[in-house]
CSV table of C-alpha atoms in Angstrom, one decimal:
chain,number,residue,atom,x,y,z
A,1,UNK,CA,18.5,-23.9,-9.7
A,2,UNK,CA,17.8,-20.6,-7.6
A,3,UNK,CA,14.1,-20.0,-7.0
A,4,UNK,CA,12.3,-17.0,-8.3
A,5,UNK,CA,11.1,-15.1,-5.5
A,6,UNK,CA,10.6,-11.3,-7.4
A,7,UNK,CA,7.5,-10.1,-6.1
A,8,UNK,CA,6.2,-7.9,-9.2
A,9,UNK,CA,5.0,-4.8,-7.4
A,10,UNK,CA,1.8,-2.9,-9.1
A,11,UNK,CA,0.7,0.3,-7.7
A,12,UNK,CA,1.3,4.2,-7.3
A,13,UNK,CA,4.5,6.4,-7.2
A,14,UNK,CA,3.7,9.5,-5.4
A,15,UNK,CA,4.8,12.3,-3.6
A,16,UNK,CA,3.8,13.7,-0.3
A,17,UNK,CA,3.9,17.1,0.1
A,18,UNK,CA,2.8,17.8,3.7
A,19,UNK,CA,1.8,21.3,4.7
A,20,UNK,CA,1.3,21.9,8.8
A,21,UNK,CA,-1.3,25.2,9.4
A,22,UNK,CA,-0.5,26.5,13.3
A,23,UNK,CA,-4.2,27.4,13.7
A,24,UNK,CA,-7.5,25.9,13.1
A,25,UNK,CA,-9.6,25.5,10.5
A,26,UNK,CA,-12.8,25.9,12.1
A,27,UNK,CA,-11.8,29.3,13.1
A,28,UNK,CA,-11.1,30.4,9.2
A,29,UNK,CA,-14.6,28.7,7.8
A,30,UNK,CA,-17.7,30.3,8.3
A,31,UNK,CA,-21.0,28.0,8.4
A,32,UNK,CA,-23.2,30.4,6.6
A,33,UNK,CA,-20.6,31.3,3.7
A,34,UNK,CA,-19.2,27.7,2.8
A,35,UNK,CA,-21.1,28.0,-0.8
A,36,UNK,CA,-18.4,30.5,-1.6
A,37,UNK,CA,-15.0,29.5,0.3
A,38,UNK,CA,-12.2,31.8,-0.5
A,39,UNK,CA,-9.7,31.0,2.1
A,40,UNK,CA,-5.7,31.4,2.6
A,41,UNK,CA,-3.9,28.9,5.3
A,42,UNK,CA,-0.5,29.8,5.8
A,43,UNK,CA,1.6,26.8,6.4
A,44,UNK,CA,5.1,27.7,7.7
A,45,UNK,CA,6.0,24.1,7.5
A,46,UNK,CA,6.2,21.9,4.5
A,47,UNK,CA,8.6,18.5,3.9
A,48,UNK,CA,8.1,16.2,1.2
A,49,UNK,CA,7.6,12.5,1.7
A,50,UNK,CA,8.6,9.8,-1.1
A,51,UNK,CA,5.5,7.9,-1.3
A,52,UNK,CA,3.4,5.8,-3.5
A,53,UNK,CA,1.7,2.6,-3.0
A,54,UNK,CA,4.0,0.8,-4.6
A,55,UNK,CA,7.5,2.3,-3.5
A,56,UNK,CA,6.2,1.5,-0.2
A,57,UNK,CA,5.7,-1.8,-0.3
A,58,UNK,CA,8.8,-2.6,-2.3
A,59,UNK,CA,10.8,-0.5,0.5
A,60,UNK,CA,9.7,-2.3,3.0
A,61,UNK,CA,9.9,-6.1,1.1
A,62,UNK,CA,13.6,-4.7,0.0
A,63,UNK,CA,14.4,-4.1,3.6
A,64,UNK,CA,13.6,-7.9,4.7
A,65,UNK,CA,16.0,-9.1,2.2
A,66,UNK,CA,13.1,-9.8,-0.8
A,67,UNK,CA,13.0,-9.4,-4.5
A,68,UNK,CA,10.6,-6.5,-5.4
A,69,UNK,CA,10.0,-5.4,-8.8
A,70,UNK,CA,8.3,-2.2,-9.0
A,71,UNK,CA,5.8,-1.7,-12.3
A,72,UNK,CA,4.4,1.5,-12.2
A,73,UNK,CA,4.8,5.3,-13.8
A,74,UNK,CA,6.2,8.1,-12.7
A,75,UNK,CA,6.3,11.7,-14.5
A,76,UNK,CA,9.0,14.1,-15.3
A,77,UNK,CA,10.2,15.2,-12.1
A,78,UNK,CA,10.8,11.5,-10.8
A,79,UNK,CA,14.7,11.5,-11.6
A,80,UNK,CA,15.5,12.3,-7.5
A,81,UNK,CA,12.6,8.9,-6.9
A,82,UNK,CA,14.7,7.0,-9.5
A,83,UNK,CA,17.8,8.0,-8.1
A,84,UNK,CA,17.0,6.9,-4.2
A,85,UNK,CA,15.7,3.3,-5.8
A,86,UNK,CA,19.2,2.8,-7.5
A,87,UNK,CA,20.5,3.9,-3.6
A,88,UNK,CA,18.1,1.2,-2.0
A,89,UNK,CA,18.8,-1.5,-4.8
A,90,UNK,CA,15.4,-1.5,-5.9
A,91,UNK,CA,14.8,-2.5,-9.3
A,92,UNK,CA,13.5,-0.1,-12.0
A,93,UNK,CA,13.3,-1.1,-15.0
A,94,UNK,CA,9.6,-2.1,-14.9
A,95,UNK,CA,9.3,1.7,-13.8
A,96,UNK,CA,8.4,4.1,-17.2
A,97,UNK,CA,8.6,8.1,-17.2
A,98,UNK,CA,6.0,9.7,-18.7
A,99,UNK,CA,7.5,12.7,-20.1
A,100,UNK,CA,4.5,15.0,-20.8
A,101,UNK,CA,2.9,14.5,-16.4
A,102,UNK,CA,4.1,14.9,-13.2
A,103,UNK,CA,4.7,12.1,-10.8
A,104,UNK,CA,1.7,11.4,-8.6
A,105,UNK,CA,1.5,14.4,-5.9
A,106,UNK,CA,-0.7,14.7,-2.7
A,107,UNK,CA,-1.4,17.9,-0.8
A,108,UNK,CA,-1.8,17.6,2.6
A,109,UNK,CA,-2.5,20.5,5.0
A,110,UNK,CA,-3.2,19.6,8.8
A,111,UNK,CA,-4.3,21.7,11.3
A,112,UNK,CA,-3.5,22.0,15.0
A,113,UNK,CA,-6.5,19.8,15.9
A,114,UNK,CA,-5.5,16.7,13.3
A,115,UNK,CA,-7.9,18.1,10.6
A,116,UNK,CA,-6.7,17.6,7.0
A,117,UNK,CA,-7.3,19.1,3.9
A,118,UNK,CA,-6.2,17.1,0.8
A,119,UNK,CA,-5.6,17.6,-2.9
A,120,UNK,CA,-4.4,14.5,-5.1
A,121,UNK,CA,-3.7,15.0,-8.6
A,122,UNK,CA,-2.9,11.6,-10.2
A,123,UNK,CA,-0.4,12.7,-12.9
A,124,UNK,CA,1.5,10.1,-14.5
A,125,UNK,CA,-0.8,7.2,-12.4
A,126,UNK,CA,-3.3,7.3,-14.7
A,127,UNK,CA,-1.1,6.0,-17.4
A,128,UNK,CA,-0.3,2.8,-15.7
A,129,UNK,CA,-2.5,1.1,-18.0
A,130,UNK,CA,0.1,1.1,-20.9
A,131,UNK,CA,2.4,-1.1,-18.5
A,132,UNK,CA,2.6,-4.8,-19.5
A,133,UNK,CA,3.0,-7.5,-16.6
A,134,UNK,CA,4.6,-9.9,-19.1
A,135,UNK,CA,7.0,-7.4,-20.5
A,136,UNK,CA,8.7,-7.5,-16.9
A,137,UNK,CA,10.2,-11.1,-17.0
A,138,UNK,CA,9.6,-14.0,-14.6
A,139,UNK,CA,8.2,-13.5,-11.7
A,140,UNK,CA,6.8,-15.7,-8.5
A,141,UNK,CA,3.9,-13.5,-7.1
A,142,UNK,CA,2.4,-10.0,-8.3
A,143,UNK,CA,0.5,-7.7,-5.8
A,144,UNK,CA,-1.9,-5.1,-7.5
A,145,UNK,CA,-2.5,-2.2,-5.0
A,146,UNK,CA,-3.8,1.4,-5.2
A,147,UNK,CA,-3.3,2.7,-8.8
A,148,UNK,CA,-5.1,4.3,-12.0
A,149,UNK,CA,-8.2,2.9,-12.1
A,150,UNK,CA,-7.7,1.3,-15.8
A,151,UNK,CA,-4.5,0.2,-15.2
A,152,UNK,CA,-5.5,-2.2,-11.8
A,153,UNK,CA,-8.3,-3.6,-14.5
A,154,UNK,CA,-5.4,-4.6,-17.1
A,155,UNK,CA,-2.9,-5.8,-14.6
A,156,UNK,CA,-5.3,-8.3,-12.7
A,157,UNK,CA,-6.2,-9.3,-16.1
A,158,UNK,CA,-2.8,-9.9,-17.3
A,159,UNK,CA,-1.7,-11.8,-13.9
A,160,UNK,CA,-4.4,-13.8,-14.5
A,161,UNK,CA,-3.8,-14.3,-18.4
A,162,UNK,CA,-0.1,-14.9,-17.7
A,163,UNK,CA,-0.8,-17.4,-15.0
A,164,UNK,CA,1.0,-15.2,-12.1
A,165,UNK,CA,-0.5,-15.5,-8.7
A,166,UNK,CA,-1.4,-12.2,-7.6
A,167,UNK,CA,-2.7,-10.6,-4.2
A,168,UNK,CA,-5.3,-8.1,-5.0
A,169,UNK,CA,-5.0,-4.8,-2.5
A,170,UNK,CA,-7.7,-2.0,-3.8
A,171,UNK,CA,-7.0,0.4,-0.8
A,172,UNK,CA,-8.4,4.1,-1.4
A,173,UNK,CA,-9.6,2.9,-5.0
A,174,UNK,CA,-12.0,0.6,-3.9
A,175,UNK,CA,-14.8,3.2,-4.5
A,176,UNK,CA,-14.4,3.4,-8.3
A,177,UNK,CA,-15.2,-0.1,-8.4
A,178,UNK,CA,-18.5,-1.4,-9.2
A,179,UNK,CA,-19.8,-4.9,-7.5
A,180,UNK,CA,-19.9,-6.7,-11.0
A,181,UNK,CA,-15.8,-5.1,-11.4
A,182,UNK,CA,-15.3,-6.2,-8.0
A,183,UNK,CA,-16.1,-10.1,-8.3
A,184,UNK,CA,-14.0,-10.2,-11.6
A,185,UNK,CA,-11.3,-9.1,-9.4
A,186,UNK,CA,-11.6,-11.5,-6.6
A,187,UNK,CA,-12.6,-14.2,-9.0
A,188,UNK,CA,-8.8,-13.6,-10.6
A,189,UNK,CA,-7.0,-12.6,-7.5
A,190,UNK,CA,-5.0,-15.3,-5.5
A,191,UNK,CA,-5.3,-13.4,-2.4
A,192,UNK,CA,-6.8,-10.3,-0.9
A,193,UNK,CA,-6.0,-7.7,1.6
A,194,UNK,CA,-8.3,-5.2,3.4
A,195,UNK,CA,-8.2,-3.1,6.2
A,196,UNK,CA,-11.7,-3.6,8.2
A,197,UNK,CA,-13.6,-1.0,6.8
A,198,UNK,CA,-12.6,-1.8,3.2
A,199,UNK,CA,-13.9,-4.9,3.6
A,200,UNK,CA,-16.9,-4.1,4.8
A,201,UNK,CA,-17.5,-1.8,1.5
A,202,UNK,CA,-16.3,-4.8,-0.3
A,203,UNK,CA,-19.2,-7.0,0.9
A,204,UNK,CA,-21.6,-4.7,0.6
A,205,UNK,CA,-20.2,-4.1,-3.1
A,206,UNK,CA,-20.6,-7.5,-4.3
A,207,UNK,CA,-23.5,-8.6,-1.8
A,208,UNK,CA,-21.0,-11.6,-1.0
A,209,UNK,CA,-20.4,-12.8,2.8
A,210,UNK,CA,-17.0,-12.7,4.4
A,211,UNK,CA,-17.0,-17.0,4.0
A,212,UNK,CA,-18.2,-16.8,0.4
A,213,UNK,CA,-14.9,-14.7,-0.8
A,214,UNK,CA,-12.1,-16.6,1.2
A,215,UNK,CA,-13.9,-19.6,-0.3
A,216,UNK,CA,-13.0,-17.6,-3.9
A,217,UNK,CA,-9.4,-17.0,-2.5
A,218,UNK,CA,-6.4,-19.4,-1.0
A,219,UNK,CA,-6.1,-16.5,1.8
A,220,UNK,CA,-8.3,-14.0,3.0
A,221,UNK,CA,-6.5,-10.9,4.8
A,222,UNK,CA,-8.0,-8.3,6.6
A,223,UNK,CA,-6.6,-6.1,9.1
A,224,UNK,CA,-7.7,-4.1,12.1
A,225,UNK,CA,-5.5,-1.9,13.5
A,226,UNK,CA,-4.6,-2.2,17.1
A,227,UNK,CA,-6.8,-4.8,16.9
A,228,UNK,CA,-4.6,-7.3,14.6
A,229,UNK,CA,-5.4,-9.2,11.9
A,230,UNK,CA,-7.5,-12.7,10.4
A,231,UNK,CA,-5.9,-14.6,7.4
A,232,UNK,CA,-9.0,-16.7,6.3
A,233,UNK,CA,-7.2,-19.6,5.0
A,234,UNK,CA,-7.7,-23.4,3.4
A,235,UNK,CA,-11.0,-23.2,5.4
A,236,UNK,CA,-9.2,-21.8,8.8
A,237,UNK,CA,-9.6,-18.9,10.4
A,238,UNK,CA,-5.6,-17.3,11.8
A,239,UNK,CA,-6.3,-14.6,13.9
A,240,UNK,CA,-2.9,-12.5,14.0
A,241,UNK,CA,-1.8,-10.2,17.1
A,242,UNK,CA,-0.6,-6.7,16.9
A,243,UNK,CA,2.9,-6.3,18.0
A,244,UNK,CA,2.6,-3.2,20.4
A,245,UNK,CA,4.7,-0.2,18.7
A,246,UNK,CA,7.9,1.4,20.4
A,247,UNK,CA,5.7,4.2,19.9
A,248,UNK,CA,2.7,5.8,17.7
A,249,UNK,CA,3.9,8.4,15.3
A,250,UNK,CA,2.0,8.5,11.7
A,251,UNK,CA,-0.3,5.6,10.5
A,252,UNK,CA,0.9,6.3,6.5
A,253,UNK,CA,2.3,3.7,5.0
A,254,UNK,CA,1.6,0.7,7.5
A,255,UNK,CA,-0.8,-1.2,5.7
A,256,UNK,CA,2.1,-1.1,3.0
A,257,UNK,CA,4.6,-2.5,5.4
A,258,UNK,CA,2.3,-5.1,6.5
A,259,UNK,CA,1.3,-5.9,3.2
A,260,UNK,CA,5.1,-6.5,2.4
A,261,UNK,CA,5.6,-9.3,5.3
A,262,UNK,CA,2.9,-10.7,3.4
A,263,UNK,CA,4.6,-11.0,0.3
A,264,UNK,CA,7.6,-12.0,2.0
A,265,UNK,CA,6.0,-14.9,4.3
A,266,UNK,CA,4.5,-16.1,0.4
A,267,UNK,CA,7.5,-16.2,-1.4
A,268,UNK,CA,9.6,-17.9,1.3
A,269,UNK,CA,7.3,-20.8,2.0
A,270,UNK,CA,6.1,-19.5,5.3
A,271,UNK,CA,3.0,-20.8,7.0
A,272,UNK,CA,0.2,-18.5,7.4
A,273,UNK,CA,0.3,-17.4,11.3
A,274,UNK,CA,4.1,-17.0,10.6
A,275,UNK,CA,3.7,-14.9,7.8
A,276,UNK,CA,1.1,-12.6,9.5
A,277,UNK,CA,3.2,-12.1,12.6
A,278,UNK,CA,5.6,-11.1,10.4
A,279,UNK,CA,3.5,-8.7,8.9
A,280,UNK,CA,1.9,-7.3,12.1
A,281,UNK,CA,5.5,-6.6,12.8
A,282,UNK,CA,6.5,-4.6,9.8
A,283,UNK,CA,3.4,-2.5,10.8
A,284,UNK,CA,4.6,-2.0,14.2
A,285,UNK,CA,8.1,-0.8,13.3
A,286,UNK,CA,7.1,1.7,10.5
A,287,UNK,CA,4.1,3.7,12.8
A,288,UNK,CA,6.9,4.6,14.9
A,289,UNK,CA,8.1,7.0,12.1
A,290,UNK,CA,7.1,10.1,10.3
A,291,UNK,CA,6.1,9.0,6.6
A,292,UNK,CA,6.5,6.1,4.8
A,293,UNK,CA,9.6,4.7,3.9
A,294,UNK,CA,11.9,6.8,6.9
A,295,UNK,CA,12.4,3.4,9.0
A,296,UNK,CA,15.1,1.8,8.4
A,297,UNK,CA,16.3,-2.4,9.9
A,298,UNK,CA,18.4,-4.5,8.8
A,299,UNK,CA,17.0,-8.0,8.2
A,300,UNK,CA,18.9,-9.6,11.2
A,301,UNK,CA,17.2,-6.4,13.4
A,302,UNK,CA,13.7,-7.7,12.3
A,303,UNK,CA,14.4,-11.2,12.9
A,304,UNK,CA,15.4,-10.4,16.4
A,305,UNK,CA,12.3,-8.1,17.3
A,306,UNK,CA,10.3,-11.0,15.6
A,307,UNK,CA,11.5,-13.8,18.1
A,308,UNK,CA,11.3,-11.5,21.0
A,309,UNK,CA,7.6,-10.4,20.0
A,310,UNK,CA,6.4,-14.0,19.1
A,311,UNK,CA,9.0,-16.3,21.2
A,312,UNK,CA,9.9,-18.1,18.0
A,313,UNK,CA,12.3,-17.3,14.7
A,314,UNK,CA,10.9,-17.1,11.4
């Protein structure tokens, strides 16, 4: 009998619109007038990026030759998204249209200087709470990332309900949690991921220490850039190298691609120093692209950058 290794895959479908303003905007903004901003940026550049918690991390799992399984909403202009999932071979059936909102769309105009101004309008996100983890069918692991805020409540509750291991990943959300909200997730969670500074919000959420939630968890994962990574462990402590990058491009989308070695190391049995080198690679090879799902390796390509990064196949 086959194993089940479909990672169910909660989170956001978005797109990136990303605007690029050839001046500055210090020069536009005056200090004394900014209770009245009435400002125009032209912005002779502008691409669109598929993006999206979710579609990110299922991208990148789909890539290593996994099973993800993408639950999440997406609005009336998402037939070209649903269109380049039936191109990858990513499963969409878990994915439901609402027809009276827009997909989920950020706004992003940079300046010469790196500055950003952002817009996000969450659109057909904020439905995700009408999506049912046991409508989906059987599957071995569930990851709960970035979403509406009501729908990451019902999902964690429903994992846990359903008896699905699930790796909680709040990301940009973790702000609209409260400490008491925040402990019912852990409490439920299997796992948890958190880039460094996340973490430290986390903790001082809850008022728990960094030992008293891995002891909540069976792994611990937080991330620190060039820095690597811990996986807190079955009472050990894995501290996980960064792989150094061909070269650094855009950040967006790596903790997505890490996230999805992750999932990957899980559902193939992997041990935990294995599984975070593997996902300290996927990092590595997506921040040497523009946006988040443009890189593209074949399994057997990943496999080979792993052993010559670590000295060992996985």
């Amino acid at each position: 009998m086959t194993q089940n290794k479909t990672a169910l895959i909660c989170g956001s479908l978005a797109f990136d619109k990303i605007m690029q303003y050839h001046g500055r905007f210090g020069e536009a903004l005056l200090a004394d007038q900014l209770h009245k901003v009435n400002v125009s940026f032209l912005v002779p550049t502008l691409r669109t990026e598929y993006g999206g918690c979710s579609a990110n991390v299922a991208y990148n799992l789909n890539m290593l030759g996994g099973d993800p399984l993408i639950m999440a909403t997406i609005g009336q202009d998402g037939g070209e998204y649903m269109e380049r999932f039936a191109q990858l071979g990513i499963e969409t059936r878990a994915i439901r249209k609402i027809a009276s909102a827009y997909t989920a769309q950020c706004f992003v105009t940079a300046d010469l200087d790196g500055n950003q101004i952002n817009a996000f309008h969450p659109g057909a996100m904020e439905h995700s709470q009408e999506l049912y983890a046991g409508d989906v069918g059987q599957v071995a692991i569930a990851i709960i990332g970035p979403d509406g805020r009501e729908g990451m409540v019902k999902h964690a509750a429903d994992c846990a309900a359903l008896g699905i291991p699930f790796m909680f990943d709040p990301g940009q959300q973790l702000p609209r949690f409260d400490g008491a909200e925040l402990i019912r997730f852990i409490d439920q969670a299997t796992y948890l991921a958190a880039n460094d500074y996340e973490f430290e919000l986390l903790m001082d959420r809850t008022g728990l220490t960094l030992p008293e939630i891995a002891s909540r968890l069976e792994a611990l994962i937080v991330t620190r850039g060039a820095q690597g990574s811990e996986i807190y462990a079955g009472g050990e402590r894995h501290l996980i190298p960064a792989v150094t990058a061909e070269k650094v491009v855009d950040p967006t989308g790596c903790g997505d691609a890490y996230r999805a070695g992750l999932l990957y190391g899980i559902t193939e049995g992997f041990d935990w120093p294995t599984t975070g080198r593997l996902a300290s690679l996927m990092g590595a090879l997506k921040i040497a692209h523009q946006g988040g799902q443009n890189h593209a390796f074949t399994r057997d390509e990943i496999a080979t950058r792993f052993h010559a990064a670590f000295g060992y196949a996985f």
